[in-house]
Amino acid sequence: MKPPLIVGNWKMHGTQTEAFALARHIRRGLKAIKGVEVVLAPPFTALAPVSQAIKGSGLRLGGQNVHWQTEGAFTGEISPKMLQELGCRFVIVGHSERRRLFKESDQLIANKMLASLRAGLRPILCVGETLEERRKGTMPRVITRQLRAALKGVRKSGIEKIEIAYEPVWAIGTGHNATPDQVSHAHCWIRKVLKELLGEKRGKRCRILYGGSVRPDNAAELGRALEVNGLLVGGASLRARDFLNIVHYFLA
Ligand code: 13P
């Protein structure tokens, strides 16, 4: 199995100066990064300074979003090639904030998955149900639809590069994380679907991260839930000490 993956999604937080300082702080707190992969995903404008701040440290850089074309008349968009040139190895695709606030469809997300893989980026595909969908008991159906659509065009060769993040919408930024039982249930379901879609061997190797109100005080128990291979951290990744405490649970 690959090492656990911990990703800090800074969302729309941090000027270049602030992001550089935060990245330096995190770097200083991680003498050796062993047995875990750690990714920082700052806003686009801060990718270059964060890249400088983490150079040679073993910390990795990720984008929060990407367009599916290499270039063109797409005002305000950023291409996979541009992220790659800035030193990104990862990119978050289909975050629920993108789906909900920016109306990203399953098809659009599928295009972004393919474009990211083509550029050599590792896409972190976010899936997850809303509170209403959970109450109606449709979580498995929603997640299956999201996975099936996003992975449809992905060739077998690209599958090794894909990461999945289960982020229940109701747990994001609310302070109410999913319980370890809820996480285990959802992750086991995702694993089952991945095996069906990708084949037993590949489906087993794909990392599944949990995200949604992860904090230092719940990271260890969430990390121990079934089929959890890492965490996608929002708010707590903006505080160096909190993020470092989360990463420390996973260091070898
Ligand atoms: P919070 O950790 O702030 O709930 O955000 C989770 C998230 O959306 C990470 O992508």
Tab-separated table of C-alpha atoms in Angstrom, residues 7-115:
chain	number	residue	atom	x	y	z
A	7	VAL	CA	-3.415	17.277	2.087
A	8	GLY	CA	-3.876	20.847	3.314
A	9	ASN	CA	-6.492	22.630	1.219
A	10	TRP	CA	-6.048	26.308	2.015
A	11	LYS	CA	-9.034	27.314	-0.131
A	12	MET	CA	-9.176	31.115	-0.718
A	13	HIS	CA	-6.920	31.975	2.202
A	14	GLY	CA	-3.504	33.565	2.165
A	15	THR	CA	-1.755	36.315	0.261
A	16	GLN	CA	1.628	35.402	-1.201
A	17	THR	CA	3.352	36.713	1.918
A	18	GLU	CA	1.046	34.879	4.330
A	19	ALA	CA	1.209	31.640	2.343
A	20	PHE	CA	4.998	31.743	2.187
A	21	ALA	CA	5.189	32.230	5.956
A	22	LEU	CA	2.739	29.382	6.645
A	23	ALA	CA	4.590	27.012	4.330
A	24	ARG	CA	7.933	27.888	5.992
A	25	HIS	CA	6.410	27.294	9.388
A	26	ILE	CA	5.103	23.870	8.340
A	27	ARG	CA	8.433	23.012	6.787
A	28	ARG	CA	10.314	23.897	9.959
A	29	GLY	CA	7.988	21.653	11.963
A	30	LEU	CA	8.668	18.617	9.787
A	31	LYS	CA	12.278	17.612	10.089
A	32	ALA	CA	11.898	14.320	8.225
A	33	ILE	CA	8.801	13.323	6.312
A	34	LYS	CA	8.803	9.556	6.681
A	35	GLY	CA	6.045	7.084	5.931
A	36	VAL	CA	3.609	9.782	4.851
A	37	GLU	CA	3.089	12.106	1.893
A	38	VAL	CA	2.177	15.703	2.690
A	39	VAL	CA	0.715	18.110	0.146
A	40	LEU	CA	0.029	21.837	0.482
A	41	ALA	CA	-2.640	23.289	-1.826
A	42	PRO	CA	-2.534	27.118	-1.575
A	43	PRO	CA	-4.482	29.507	-3.820
A	44	PHE	CA	-3.125	29.778	-7.388
A	45	THR	CA	-1.506	33.154	-6.681
A	46	ALA	CA	0.559	31.656	-3.850
A	47	LEU	CA	1.771	28.529	-5.655
A	48	ALA	CA	5.100	30.085	-6.666
A	49	PRO	CA	6.108	31.392	-3.201
A	50	VAL	CA	4.945	28.179	-1.510
A	51	SER	CA	6.930	26.185	-4.043
A	52	GLN	CA	10.005	28.228	-3.043
A	53	ALA	CA	9.290	27.776	0.649
A	54	ILE	CA	9.092	23.958	0.449
A	55	LYS	CA	11.842	23.330	-2.096
A	56	GLY	CA	13.942	20.315	-1.162
A	57	SER	CA	11.805	19.498	1.888
A	58	GLY	CA	9.779	16.523	0.701
A	59	LEU	CA	6.562	18.518	1.038
A	60	ARG	CA	4.527	18.464	-2.171
A	61	LEU	CA	2.541	21.132	-3.950
A	62	GLY	CA	-1.034	20.845	-5.205
A	63	GLY	CA	-3.550	22.992	-7.081
A	64	GLN	CA	-7.121	23.417	-5.852
A	65	ASN	CA	-8.722	23.338	-9.280
A	66	VAL	CA	-7.799	23.101	-12.950
A	67	HIS	CA	-9.241	23.630	-16.417
A	68	TRP	CA	-9.426	20.737	-18.887
A	69	GLN	CA	-7.775	22.477	-21.833
A	70	THR	CA	-4.074	23.148	-22.254
A	71	GLU	CA	-4.674	26.753	-23.306
A	72	GLY	CA	-7.283	28.924	-24.975
A	73	ALA	CA	-9.895	31.625	-24.535
A	74	PHE	CA	-11.029	30.657	-21.023
A	75	THR	CA	-10.885	33.854	-18.999
A	76	GLY	CA	-9.903	33.288	-15.400
A	77	GLU	CA	-8.903	29.639	-15.793
A	78	ILE	CA	-5.633	27.791	-15.167
A	79	SER	CA	-4.458	24.802	-17.228
A	80	PRO	CA	-2.851	21.549	-16.070
A	81	LYS	CA	0.353	22.523	-17.853
A	82	MET	CA	0.537	25.778	-15.888
A	83	LEU	CA	0.140	23.934	-12.592
A	84	GLN	CA	2.716	21.413	-13.595
A	85	GLU	CA	5.245	24.092	-14.494
A	86	LEU	CA	4.793	25.685	-11.074
A	87	GLY	CA	5.819	22.415	-9.462
A	88	CYS	CA	2.409	20.928	-8.659
A	89	ARG	CA	2.271	17.155	-8.472
A	90	PHE	CA	-1.328	17.002	-7.273
A	91	VAL	CA	-4.583	18.772	-8.031
A	92	ILE	CA	-7.924	18.707	-6.242
A	93	VAL	CA	-10.760	17.964	-8.672
A	94	GLY	CA	-14.502	18.147	-8.085
A	95	HIS	CA	-14.424	19.657	-4.598
A	96	SER	CA	-18.002	20.064	-3.344
A	97	GLU	CA	-17.521	23.845	-3.228
A	98	ARG	CA	-16.744	23.725	-6.955
A	99	ARG	CA	-19.697	21.427	-7.632
A	100	ARG	CA	-22.137	23.465	-5.547
A	101	LEU	CA	-21.046	27.100	-5.907
A	102	PHE	CA	-19.605	26.950	-9.417
A	103	LYS	CA	-22.020	24.375	-10.841
A	104	GLU	CA	-19.363	21.895	-11.909
A	105	SER	CA	-21.036	18.856	-13.443
A	106	ASP	CA	-19.965	15.217	-13.361
A	107	GLN	CA	-18.996	15.501	-17.044
A	108	LEU	CA	-16.866	18.585	-16.484
A	109	ILE	CA	-15.123	16.863	-13.594
A	110	ALA	CA	-14.465	13.829	-15.802
A	111	ASN	CA	-12.797	16.150	-18.341
A	112	LYS	CA	-10.631	17.661	-15.604
A	113	MET	CA	-9.580	14.207	-14.419
A	114	LEU	CA	-8.383	13.243	-17.892
A	115	ALA	CA	-6.630	16.550	-18.526
